[in-house]
PDB file of C-alpha atoms in Angstrom:
ATOM      1  CA  MET A   1       0.000   0.000   0.002  1.00  0.00           C
ATOM      2  CA  ARG A   2       0.868   3.661  -0.328  1.00  0.00           C
ATOM      3  CA  VAL A   3       0.433   4.782   3.275  1.00  0.00           C
ATOM      4  CA  PHE A   4       0.247   8.342   4.556  1.00  0.00           C
ATOM      5  CA  VAL A   5       1.407   8.674   8.182  1.00  0.00           C
ATOM      6  CA  THR A   6       0.973  11.736  10.376  1.00  0.00           C
ATOM      7  CA  GLY A   7       3.212  12.010  13.422  1.00  0.00           C
ATOM      8  CA  ALA A   8       5.633   9.874  11.436  1.00  0.00           C
ATOM      9  CA  SER A   9       8.777  11.102  13.193  1.00  0.00           C
ATOM     10  CA  GLY A  10       7.339  10.930  16.719  1.00  0.00           C
ATOM     11  CA  TRP A  11       7.946   8.294  19.390  1.00  0.00           C
ATOM     12  CA  ILE A  12       5.422   5.807  17.987  1.00  0.00           C
ATOM     13  CA  GLY A  13       5.582   7.009  14.393  1.00  0.00           C
ATOM     14  CA  SER A  14       9.337   6.483  14.151  1.00  0.00           C
ATOM     15  CA  ALA A  15       8.678   2.816  14.932  1.00  0.00           C
ATOM     16  CA  VAL A  16       5.595   2.505  12.713  1.00  0.00           C
ATOM     17  CA  VAL A  17       7.361   3.837   9.594  1.00  0.00           C
ATOM     18  CA  PRO A  18      10.103   1.154   9.459  1.00  0.00           C
ATOM     19  CA  GLU A  19       7.527  -1.485  10.431  1.00  0.00           C
ATOM     20  CA  LEU A  20       5.459  -0.534   7.390  1.00  0.00           C
ATOM     21  CA  ILE A  21       8.413  -0.219   5.028  1.00  0.00           C
ATOM     22  CA  GLY A  22       9.770  -3.561   6.210  1.00  0.00           C
ATOM     23  CA  ALA A  23       6.455  -5.155   5.232  1.00  0.00           C
ATOM     24  CA  GLY A  24       6.685  -3.737   1.705  1.00  0.00           C
ATOM     25  CA  HIS A  25       4.494  -0.659   2.038  1.00  0.00           C
ATOM     26  CA  GLU A  26       5.422   2.731   0.570  1.00  0.00           C
ATOM     27  CA  VAL A  27       5.253   5.411   3.245  1.00  0.00           C
ATOM     28  CA  THR A  28       4.803   9.163   2.996  1.00  0.00           C
ATOM     29  CA  GLY A  29       5.240  10.909   6.321  1.00  0.00           C
ATOM     30  CA  LEU A  30       4.029  14.334   7.385  1.00  0.00           C
ATOM     31  CA  ALA A  31       6.931  16.516   8.543  1.00  0.00           C
ATOM     32  CA  ARG A  32       6.618  19.935  10.150  1.00  0.00           C
ATOM     33  CA  SER A  33      10.370  20.578  10.499  1.00  0.00           C
ATOM     34  CA  ALA A  34      13.591  20.008   8.614  1.00  0.00           C
ATOM     35  CA  ALA A  35      14.768  17.614  11.319  1.00  0.00           C
ATOM     36  CA  SER A  36      11.619  15.514  10.992  1.00  0.00           C
ATOM     37  CA  ALA A  37      11.950  15.487   7.218  1.00  0.00           C
ATOM     38  CA  ALA A  38      15.563  14.320   7.443  1.00  0.00           C
ATOM     39  CA  ALA A  39      14.643  11.535   9.864  1.00  0.00           C
ATOM     40  CA  LEU A  40      11.867  10.312   7.583  1.00  0.00           C
ATOM     41  CA  ALA A  41      14.088  10.371   4.501  1.00  0.00           C
ATOM     42  CA  ALA A  42      16.764   8.441   6.385  1.00  0.00           C
ATOM     43  CA  ALA A  43      14.171   5.806   7.286  1.00  0.00           C
ATOM     44  CA  GLY A  44      13.269   5.362   3.613  1.00  0.00           C
ATOM     45  CA  ALA A  45       9.997   7.286   3.591  1.00  0.00           C
ATOM     46  CA  GLN A  46       8.782  10.005   1.285  1.00  0.00           C
ATOM     47  CA  VAL A  47       8.268  13.397   2.918  1.00  0.00           C
ATOM     48  CA  ARG A  48       5.266  15.681   2.807  1.00  0.00           C
ATOM     49  CA  HIS A  49       5.938  18.998   4.504  1.00  0.00           C
ATOM     50  CA  GLY A  50       3.079  20.413   6.532  1.00  0.00           C
ATOM     51  CA  THR A  51       1.241  20.491   9.839  1.00  0.00           C
ATOM     52  CA  LEU A  52      -2.081  19.315  11.271  1.00  0.00           C
ATOM     53  CA  ASP A  53      -3.467  22.762  10.519  1.00  0.00           C
ATOM     54  CA  ASP A  54      -2.817  22.366   6.780  1.00  0.00           C
ATOM     55  CA  LEU A  55      -6.178  20.749   6.094  1.00  0.00           C
ATOM     56  CA  GLU A  56      -5.925  21.036   2.328  1.00  0.00           C
ATOM     57  CA  GLY A  57      -2.568  19.270   2.418  1.00  0.00           C
ATOM     58  CA  LEU A  58      -3.964  16.521   4.649  1.00  0.00           C
ATOM     59  CA  ARG A  59      -6.912  16.055   2.303  1.00  0.00           C
ATOM     60  CA  ASP A  60      -4.670  15.761  -0.749  1.00  0.00           C
ATOM     61  CA  ALA A  61      -2.250  13.356   0.922  1.00  0.00           C
ATOM     62  CA  ALA A  62      -5.069  11.127   2.160  1.00  0.00           C
ATOM     63  CA  ALA A  63      -6.795  11.114  -1.212  1.00  0.00           C
ATOM     64  CA  ALA A  64      -3.557  10.032  -2.906  1.00  0.00           C
ATOM     65  CA  SER A  65      -2.952   7.170  -0.476  1.00  0.00           C
ATOM     66  CA  ASP A  66      -4.185   3.594  -0.132  1.00  0.00           C
ATOM     67  CA  GLY A  67      -4.507   4.071   3.625  1.00  0.00           C
ATOM     68  CA  VAL A  68      -3.765   6.501   6.454  1.00  0.00           C
ATOM     69  CA  VAL A  69      -2.258   6.088   9.914  1.00  0.00           C
ATOM     70  CA  HIS A  70      -2.912   9.166  12.062  1.00  0.00           C
ATOM     71  CA  LEU A  71      -0.518   9.503  15.004  1.00  0.00           C
ATOM     72  CA  ALA A  72       0.076  13.248  15.209  1.00  0.00           C
ATOM     73  CA  PHE A  73      -1.226  15.248  18.160  1.00  0.00           C
ATOM     74  CA  LYS A  74      -0.194  18.660  19.434  1.00  0.00           C
ATOM     75  CA  HIS A  75       1.321  17.340  22.669  1.00  0.00           C
ATOM     76  CA  ASP A  76       3.360  20.506  23.087  1.00  0.00           C
ATOM     77  CA  ILE A  77       0.293  22.672  23.612  1.00  0.00           C
ATOM     78  CA  ALA A  78      -1.826  19.904  25.169  1.00  0.00           C
ATOM     79  CA  PHE A  79       0.471  19.549  28.161  1.00  0.00           C
ATOM     80  CA  SER A  80       1.221  23.246  28.523  1.00  0.00           C
ATOM     81  CA  GLY A  81      -2.336  24.308  29.225  1.00  0.00           C
ATOM     82  CA  ASP A  82      -4.312  24.043  25.984  1.00  0.00           C
ATOM     83  CA  PHE A  83      -5.484  20.428  25.715  1.00  0.00           C
ATOM     84  CA  GLN A  84      -8.736  21.673  24.248  1.00  0.00           C
ATOM     85  CA  GLY A  85      -6.916  23.454  21.439  1.00  0.00           C
ATOM     86  CA  ALA A  86      -4.922  20.313  20.672  1.00  0.00           C
ATOM     87  CA  ALA A  87      -8.068  18.184  20.704  1.00  0.00           C
ATOM     88  CA  ASP A  88      -9.882  20.608  18.397  1.00  0.00           C
ATOM     89  CA  ALA A  89      -7.019  20.568  15.887  1.00  0.00           C
ATOM     90  CA  ASP A  90      -6.992  16.774  16.015  1.00  0.00           C
ATOM     91  CA  ARG A  91     -10.731  16.609  15.320  1.00  0.00           C
ATOM     92  CA  ARG A  92     -10.436  18.896  12.307  1.00  0.00           C
ATOM     93  CA  ALA A  93      -7.609  16.762  10.915  1.00  0.00           C
ATOM     94  CA  VAL A  94      -9.523  13.508  11.427  1.00  0.00           C
ATOM     95  CA  GLU A  95     -12.675  14.913   9.819  1.00  0.00           C
ATOM     96  CA  THR A  96     -10.656  16.098   6.833  1.00  0.00           C
ATOM     97  CA  ILE A  97      -8.924  12.750   6.323  1.00  0.00           C
ATOM     98  CA  GLY A  98     -12.168  10.859   6.841  1.00  0.00           C
ATOM     99  CA  GLU A  99     -13.881  12.954   4.178  1.00  0.00           C
ATOM    100  CA  ALA A 100     -11.066  12.241   1.709  1.00  0.00           C
ATOM    101  CA  LEU A 101     -11.379   8.477   2.307  1.00  0.00           C
ATOM    102  CA  ALA A 102     -15.191   8.273   2.393  1.00  0.00           C
ATOM    103  CA  GLY A 103     -16.673   5.649   0.093  1.00  0.00           C
ATOM    104  CA  SER A 104     -13.325   4.080  -0.754  1.00  0.00           C
ATOM    105  CA  ASP A 105     -13.141   1.195   1.772  1.00  0.00           C
ATOM    106  CA  ARG A 106      -9.551   2.270   2.401  1.00  0.00           C
ATOM    107  CA  PRO A 107      -8.108   1.881   5.922  1.00  0.00           C
ATOM    108  CA  PHE A 108      -7.846   4.759   8.370  1.00  0.00           C
ATOM    109  CA  VAL A 109      -6.141   3.982  11.679  1.00  0.00           C
ATOM    110  CA  ILE A 110      -5.805   6.485  14.519  1.00  0.00           C
ATOM    111  CA  ALA A 111      -4.189   6.413  17.954  1.00  0.00           C
ATOM    112  CA  SER A 112      -6.197   6.834  21.131  1.00  0.00           C
ATOM    113  CA  GLY A 113      -5.654   5.823  24.770  1.00  0.00           C
ATOM    114  CA  THR A 114      -6.742   3.313  27.402  1.00  0.00           C
ATOM    115  CA  LEU A 115      -6.325   5.461  30.500  1.00  0.00           C
ATOM    116  CA  GLY A 116      -9.596   6.361  32.205  1.00  0.00           C
ATOM    117  CA  LEU A 117     -11.809   3.897  30.318  1.00  0.00           C
ATOM    118  CA  SER A 118     -12.958   1.989  33.416  1.00  0.00           C
ATOM    119  CA  PRO A 119     -10.935   2.946  36.501  1.00  0.00           C
ATOM    120  CA  GLY A 120     -10.530   0.139  39.031  1.00  0.00           C
ATOM    121  CA  ARG A 121     -11.295  -2.738  36.686  1.00  0.00           C
ATOM    122  CA  VAL A 122      -9.714  -4.231  33.599  1.00  0.00           C
ATOM    123  CA  ALA A 123     -10.837  -2.295  30.524  1.00  0.00           C
ATOM    124  CA  THR A 124     -11.572  -4.176  27.322  1.00  0.00           C
ATOM    125  CA  GLU A 125     -11.982  -3.089  23.739  1.00  0.00           C
ATOM    126  CA  GLN A 126     -15.735  -3.010  24.330  1.00  0.00           C
ATOM    127  CA  ASP A 127     -15.460  -0.325  27.009  1.00  0.00           C
ATOM    128  CA  GLY A 128     -15.530   3.427  26.479  1.00  0.00           C
ATOM    129  CA  HIS A 129     -18.145   3.577  23.754  1.00  0.00           C
ATOM    130  CA  GLY A 130     -20.895   5.161  25.842  1.00  0.00           C
ATOM    131  CA  LEU A 131     -21.944   8.778  25.773  1.00  0.00           C
ATOM    132  CA  ASP A 132     -20.267   9.600  29.095  1.00  0.00           C
ATOM    133  CA  PRO A 133     -16.764   8.068  29.218  1.00  0.00           C
ATOM    134  CA  ALA A 134     -15.008   7.953  32.580  1.00  0.00           C
ATOM    135  CA  GLY A 135     -12.256  10.112  31.153  1.00  0.00           C
ATOM    136  CA  GLY A 136     -14.755  12.933  30.701  1.00  0.00           C
ATOM    137  CA  ALA A 137     -14.266  13.818  34.334  1.00  0.00           C
ATOM    138  CA  TRP A 138     -10.786  15.095  33.436  1.00  0.00           C
ATOM    139  CA  GLY A 139     -12.184  17.975  31.431  1.00  0.00           C
ATOM    140  CA  ALA A 140     -13.502  18.953  28.035  1.00  0.00           C
ATOM    141  CA  GLY A 141     -10.195  18.426  26.187  1.00  0.00           C
ATOM    142  CA  PRO A 142      -9.727  14.723  26.952  1.00  0.00           C
ATOM    143  CA  GLN A 143     -13.440  14.155  26.454  1.00  0.00           C
ATOM    144  CA  ALA A 144     -13.221  15.821  23.033  1.00  0.00           C
ATOM    145  CA  ARG A 145     -10.355  13.552  22.047  1.00  0.00           C
ATOM    146  CA  HIS A 146     -12.390  10.526  23.100  1.00  0.00           C
ATOM    147  CA  ALA A 147     -15.236  11.808  20.940  1.00  0.00           C
ATOM    148  CA  THR A 148     -12.853  12.016  17.985  1.00  0.00           C
ATOM    149  CA  ALA A 149     -11.997   8.343  18.398  1.00  0.00           C
ATOM    150  CA  GLU A 150     -15.705   7.513  18.405  1.00  0.00           C
ATOM    151  CA  PHE A 151     -16.198   9.655  15.315  1.00  0.00           C
ATOM    152  CA  THR A 152     -13.424   7.720  13.572  1.00  0.00           C
ATOM    153  CA  LEU A 153     -15.188   4.442  14.295  1.00  0.00           C
ATOM    154  CA  SER A 154     -18.411   5.889  12.888  1.00  0.00           C
ATOM    155  CA  LEU A 155     -16.687   6.425   9.544  1.00  0.00           C
ATOM    156  CA  ALA A 156     -17.188   2.695   8.965  1.00  0.00           C
ATOM    157  CA  SER A 157     -20.763   3.565   7.972  1.00  0.00           C
ATOM    158  CA  ARG A 158     -19.387   5.900   5.299  1.00  0.00           C
ATOM    159  CA  GLY A 159     -17.224   3.373   3.501  1.00  0.00           C
ATOM    160  CA  VAL A 160     -14.002   3.835   5.451  1.00  0.00           C
ATOM    161  CA  ARG A 161     -12.218   0.819   6.997  1.00  0.00           C
ATOM    162  CA  SER A 162     -11.612   2.779  10.168  1.00  0.00           C
ATOM    163  CA  SER A 163     -10.032   1.479  13.371  1.00  0.00           C
ATOM    164  CA  VAL A 164      -8.779   2.931  16.638  1.00  0.00           C
ATOM    165  CA  VAL A 165      -5.642   1.647  18.368  1.00  0.00           C
ATOM    166  CA  ARG A 166      -5.776   2.524  22.049  1.00  0.00           C
ATOM    167  CA  LEU A 167      -2.316   2.955  23.539  1.00  0.00           C
ATOM    168  CA  PRO A 168      -1.563   2.503  27.238  1.00  0.00           C
ATOM    169  CA  PRO A 169       0.007   5.415  29.135  1.00  0.00           C
ATOM    170  CA  THR A 170       3.399   3.722  29.011  1.00  0.00           C
ATOM    171  CA  CYS A 171       4.704   2.969  25.504  1.00  0.00           C
ATOM    172  CA  HIS A 172       8.216   2.180  26.626  1.00  0.00           C
ATOM    173  CA  GLY A 173      11.557   1.520  24.967  1.00  0.00           C
ATOM    174  CA  ASP A 174      15.066   2.904  24.605  1.00  0.00           C
ATOM    175  CA  GLY A 175      14.858   6.625  23.852  1.00  0.00           C
ATOM    176  CA  ASP A 176      11.512   7.189  25.570  1.00  0.00           C
ATOM    177  CA  HIS A 177      10.966  10.740  26.854  1.00  0.00           C
ATOM    178  CA  GLY A 178       7.342  10.207  27.918  1.00  0.00           C
ATOM    179  CA  PHE A 179       5.567   9.452  31.180  1.00  0.00           C
ATOM    180  CA  LEU A 180       8.029   6.832  32.427  1.00  0.00           C
ATOM    181  CA  ALA A 181      11.054   9.000  31.729  1.00  0.00           C
ATOM    182  CA  THR A 182       9.277  11.829  33.553  1.00  0.00           C
ATOM    183  CA  VAL A 183       8.755   9.631  36.616  1.00  0.00           C
ATOM    184  CA  VAL A 184      12.462   8.751  36.585  1.00  0.00           C
ATOM    185  CA  GLY A 185      13.379  12.439  36.304  1.00  0.00           C
ATOM    186  CA  ILE A 186      11.123  13.325  39.243  1.00  0.00           C
ATOM    187  CA  ALA A 187      12.722  10.614  41.395  1.00  0.00           C
ATOM    188  CA  ARG A 188      16.182  11.927  40.550  1.00  0.00           C
ATOM    189  CA  ALA A 189      15.174  15.504  41.329  1.00  0.00           C
ATOM    190  CA  LYS A 190      13.326  14.700  44.576  1.00  0.00           C
ATOM    191  CA  GLY A 191      15.808  12.147  45.887  1.00  0.00           C
ATOM    192  CA  VAL A 192      13.120   9.522  46.370  1.00  0.00           C
ATOM    193  CA  ALA A 193      11.347   7.013  44.130  1.00  0.00           C
ATOM    194  CA  GLY A 194       7.775   7.800  45.017  1.00  0.00           C
ATOM    195  CA  HIS A 195       4.399   6.205  44.451  1.00  0.00           C
ATOM    196  CA  ILE A 196       0.996   7.545  45.426  1.00  0.00           C
ATOM    197  CA  GLY A 197      -0.531   5.782  48.432  1.00  0.00           C
ATOM    198  CA  ASP A 198       0.434   2.130  48.633  1.00  0.00           C
ATOM    199  CA  GLY A 199       1.319   2.055  44.929  1.00  0.00           C
ATOM    200  CA  SER A 200      -1.018  -0.846  44.189  1.00  0.00           C
ATOM    201  CA  ASN A 201      -2.731   1.008  41.354  1.00  0.00           C
ATOM    202  CA  ARG A 202      -1.915  -0.476  37.952  1.00  0.00           C
ATOM    203  CA  TRP A 203      -0.888   0.907  34.583  1.00  0.00           C
ATOM    204  CA  PRO A 204      -1.012  -1.134  31.376  1.00  0.00           C
ATOM    205  CA  ALA A 205       2.048  -0.929  29.151  1.00  0.00           C
ATOM    206  CA  VAL A 206       3.467  -1.908  25.765  1.00  0.00           C
ATOM    207  CA  HIS A 207       6.862  -1.781  24.098  1.00  0.00           C
ATOM    208  CA  ARG A 208       6.707   0.738  21.260  1.00  0.00           C
ATOM    209  CA  LEU A 209       7.889  -1.854  18.704  1.00  0.00           C
ATOM    210  CA  ASP A 210       5.000  -4.140  19.637  1.00  0.00           C
ATOM    211  CA  ALA A 211       2.645  -1.161  19.322  1.00  0.00           C
ATOM    212  CA  ALA A 212       4.062  -0.395  15.870  1.00  0.00           C
ATOM    213  CA  HIS A 213       3.374  -3.960  14.785  1.00  0.00           C
ATOM    214  CA  LEU A 214      -0.257  -3.631  15.847  1.00  0.00           C
ATOM    215  CA  PHE A 215      -0.662  -0.433  13.816  1.00  0.00           C
ATOM    216  CA  ARG A 216       0.521  -2.361  10.754  1.00  0.00           C
ATOM    217  CA  LEU A 217      -1.874  -5.220  11.396  1.00  0.00           C
ATOM    218  CA  ALA A 218      -4.725  -2.748  11.845  1.00  0.00           C
ATOM    219  CA  LEU A 219      -3.874  -1.050   8.569  1.00  0.00           C
ATOM    220  CA  GLU A 220      -3.648  -4.345   6.719  1.00  0.00           C
ATOM    221  CA  LYS A 221      -6.610  -6.278   8.051  1.00  0.00           C
ATOM    222  CA  ALA A 222      -8.646  -4.744  10.886  1.00  0.00           C
ATOM    223  CA  PRO A 223     -12.364  -4.842  10.048  1.00  0.00           C
ATOM    224  CA  ALA A 224     -14.147  -1.508   9.707  1.00  0.00           C
ATOM    225  CA  GLY A 225     -15.109  -0.035  13.058  1.00  0.00           C
ATOM    226  CA  SER A 226     -12.559  -2.011  15.112  1.00  0.00           C
ATOM    227  CA  THR A 227     -11.358  -0.895  18.532  1.00  0.00           C
ATOM    228  CA  LEU A 228      -7.945  -2.381  19.324  1.00  0.00           C
ATOM    229  CA  HIS A 229      -5.828  -2.401  22.471  1.00  0.00           C
ATOM    230  CA  ALA A 230      -2.039  -2.202  22.150  1.00  0.00           C
ATOM    231  CA  VAL A 231      -1.580  -3.695  25.618  1.00  0.00           C
ATOM    232  CA  ALA A 232       1.186  -6.159  26.473  1.00  0.00           C
ATOM    233  CA  ASP A 233       1.272  -5.785  30.283  1.00  0.00           C
ATOM    234  CA  GLU A 234      -2.301  -5.742  31.538  1.00  0.00           C
ATOM    235  CA  GLY A 235      -1.484  -3.856  34.692  1.00  0.00           C
ATOM    236  CA  VAL A 236       1.870  -3.116  36.349  1.00  0.00           C
ATOM    237  CA  PRO A 237       1.635  -1.830  39.945  1.00  0.00           C
ATOM    238  CA  ILE A 238       3.219   1.606  40.201  1.00  0.00           C
ATOM    239  CA  ARG A 239       4.984   0.423  43.372  1.00  0.00           C
ATOM    240  CA  ALA A 240       6.858  -2.141  41.234  1.00  0.00           C
ATOM    241  CA  VAL A 241       7.959   0.663  38.917  1.00  0.00           C
ATOM    242  CA  ALA A 242       9.148   2.747  41.870  1.00  0.00           C
ATOM    243  CA  ASP A 243      11.095  -0.236  43.233  1.00  0.00           C
ATOM    244  CA  VAL A 244      13.103  -0.571  40.011  1.00  0.00           C
ATOM    245  CA  ILE A 245      13.721   3.173  39.845  1.00  0.00           C
ATOM    246  CA  GLY A 246      14.879   3.241  43.454  1.00  0.00           C
ATOM    247  CA  ARG A 247      17.265   0.349  42.893  1.00  0.00           C
ATOM    248  CA  HIS A 248      18.846   1.829  39.766  1.00  0.00           C
ATOM    249  CA  LEU A 249      19.206   5.338  41.200  1.00  0.00           C
ATOM    250  CA  ASP A 250      20.124   4.092  44.692  1.00  0.00           C
ATOM    251  CA  LEU A 251      17.231   6.028  46.192  1.00  0.00           C
ATOM    252  CA  PRO A 252      14.716   5.168  48.899  1.00  0.00           C
ATOM    253  CA  VAL A 253      11.247   4.102  47.774  1.00  0.00           C
ATOM    254  CA  ALA A 254       8.469   5.891  49.599  1.00  0.00           C
ATOM    255  CA  ALA A 255       4.755   6.541  49.538  1.00  0.00           C
ATOM    256  CA  VAL A 256       3.506  10.022  48.661  1.00  0.00           C
ATOM    257  CA  SER A 257       0.123  10.952  50.087  1.00  0.00           C
ATOM    258  CA  ALA A 258      -2.694  11.958  47.780  1.00  0.00           C
ATOM    259  CA  GLU A 259      -2.563  15.421  49.340  1.00  0.00           C
ATOM    260  CA  GLN A 260       1.154  15.786  48.550  1.00  0.00           C
ATOM    261  CA  ALA A 261       1.009  14.172  45.110  1.00  0.00           C
ATOM    262  CA  GLY A 262       0.469  17.414  43.217  1.00  0.00           C
ATOM    263  CA  GLU A 263       3.495  19.064  44.761  1.00  0.00           C
ATOM    264  CA  HIS A 264       5.680  15.984  44.342  1.00  0.00           C
ATOM    265  CA  PHE A 265       4.702  14.773  40.854  1.00  0.00           C
ATOM    266  CA  GLY A 266       3.423  18.015  39.303  1.00  0.00           C
ATOM    267  CA  TRP A 267       1.137  17.630  36.290  1.00  0.00           C
ATOM    268  CA  LEU A 268       1.642  13.865  36.304  1.00  0.00           C
ATOM    269  CA  ALA A 269      -0.032  13.417  39.704  1.00  0.00           C
ATOM    270  CA  GLY A 270      -3.530  13.216  38.290  1.00  0.00           C
ATOM    271  CA  LEU A 271      -2.537  10.340  36.028  1.00  0.00           C
ATOM    272  CA  LEU A 272      -0.065   8.466  38.195  1.00  0.00           C
ATOM    273  CA  GLY A 273      -2.659   7.615  40.837  1.00  0.00           C
ATOM    274  CA  ILE A 274      -5.164   6.072  38.412  1.00  0.00           C
ATOM    275  CA  ASP A 275      -5.821   2.337  38.579  1.00  0.00           C
ATOM    276  CA  GLY A 276      -6.346   1.620  34.894  1.00  0.00           C
ATOM    277  CA  PRO A 277      -5.508  -1.967  33.886  1.00  0.00           C
ATOM    278  CA  ALA A 278      -6.537  -2.992  30.376  1.00  0.00           C
ATOM    279  CA  SER A 279      -6.826  -6.193  28.371  1.00  0.00           C
ATOM    280  CA  SER A 280      -5.941  -6.884  24.745  1.00  0.00           C
ATOM    281  CA  ALA A 281      -7.504 -10.358  24.561  1.00  0.00           C
ATOM    282  CA  LEU A 282     -10.017  -9.392  21.875  1.00  0.00           C
ATOM    283  CA  THR A 283      -7.333  -7.660  19.803  1.00  0.00           C
ATOM    284  CA  ARG A 284      -5.069 -10.697  19.926  1.00  0.00           C
ATOM    285  CA  GLN A 285      -7.916 -12.960  18.906  1.00  0.00           C
ATOM    286  CA  LEU A 286      -9.026 -10.687  16.052  1.00  0.00           C
ATOM    287  CA  LEU A 287      -5.649  -9.920  14.474  1.00  0.00           C
ATOM    288  CA  GLY A 288      -3.269 -12.532  15.885  1.00  0.00           C
ATOM    289  CA  TRP A 289      -1.159  -9.822  17.497  1.00  0.00           C
ATOM    290  CA  LEU A 290       1.413 -11.232  19.917  1.00  0.00           C
ATOM    291  CA  PRO A 291       3.788  -8.880  21.790  1.00  0.00           C
ATOM    292  CA  THR A 292       7.360 -10.210  21.680  1.00  0.00           C
ATOM    293  CA  HIS A 293       9.459  -7.401  23.166  1.00  0.00           C
ATOM    294  CA  PRO A 294      10.351  -6.883  26.852  1.00  0.00           C
ATOM    295  CA  GLY A 295       7.595  -6.002  29.305  1.00  0.00           C
ATOM    296  CA  LEU A 296       7.668  -2.772  31.279  1.00  0.00           C
ATOM    297  CA  ILE A 297       9.599  -3.983  34.336  1.00  0.00           C
ATOM    298  CA  ASP A 298      12.124  -5.946  32.258  1.00  0.00           C
ATOM    299  CA  ASP A 299      12.656  -2.976  29.958  1.00  0.00           C
ATOM    300  CA  LEU A 300      13.033  -0.575  32.871  1.00  0.00           C
ATOM    301  CA  ASP A 301      15.514  -2.956  34.476  1.00  0.00           C
ATOM    302  CA  LYS A 302      17.736  -2.847  31.365  1.00  0.00           C
ATOM    303  CA  GLY A 303      18.935   0.535  32.580  1.00  0.00           C
ATOM    304  CA  HIS A 304      18.550   2.764  29.516  1.00  0.00           C
ATOM    305  CA  TYR A 305      16.050   4.987  31.328  1.00  0.00           C
ATOM    306  CA  PHE A 306      18.804   5.922  33.771  1.00  0.00           C
ATOM    307  CA  HIS A 307      21.650   6.727  31.374  1.00  0.00           C
ATOM    308  CA  ASN A 308      20.564  10.313  30.760  1.00  0.00           C
ATOM    309  CA  PRO A 309      21.007  12.498  33.869  1.00  0.00           C
ATOM    310  CA  SER A 310      18.484  14.982  32.489  1.00  0.00           C
ATOM    311  CA  ALA A 311      15.757  12.322  32.354  1.00  0.00           C
TER     312      ALA A 311
END
């Protein structure tokens, strides 16, 4: 296939692009900077310069493709106070791409998330499709992004082979600068590997290379309207994560009270205390996806998260 990928040089995208090329697909990646363009060219992809706000460019690229994988999101503004603005830009981009693919039966795969689907119990692919998702309690921005995922699934009724790949909060691997790297950096700065309360709350996780493989399978064969979970570890207790961090940094491991969590963990506090395990049993059955890379604790124990003092 000729595949158009947004977010192609990002953390997940930079794994998805070689996964697709290795399977014989031709990839065109959206690049908003010279550095991103160079990285895509080096990976063997074609480059389309532009941003999520270039709706005409997105429409043209989608129309010229045999399928689209949408991974881009304005994380820079989302986590600096304007999640709503990022979610609105994402919705406009998805609507534009969906319109270009309507009636073609071509695949359209987007990234979403598992966190907040059903706090306190194991979330499945069948959860989160109601009118009032649990994540809505976090504010209008996250709720709007959830609505965009639901809109993508609805494109199945318009002749688009749409699917949503829900990613866990931890998509780990060497070079990660996301949530897990942030937790390591906080431990280094505070002098303690902390967890909220008793640390028994669980986060699902996946190695980014396993996630990339699922995006390819979704593109190639997911039925229209599929919800997929890129979950390898169903639920890793945050205390277990803190234990590994403490051992590698030679720091004490300690509980942080819910009242102190905001001061200790900053913006991450609201997420780090969530108990959000998730299953991928239906995804594995549907597509034959089988994670083969290290789980979260094994990957963390390899030490690469601790090599960069600024992490």
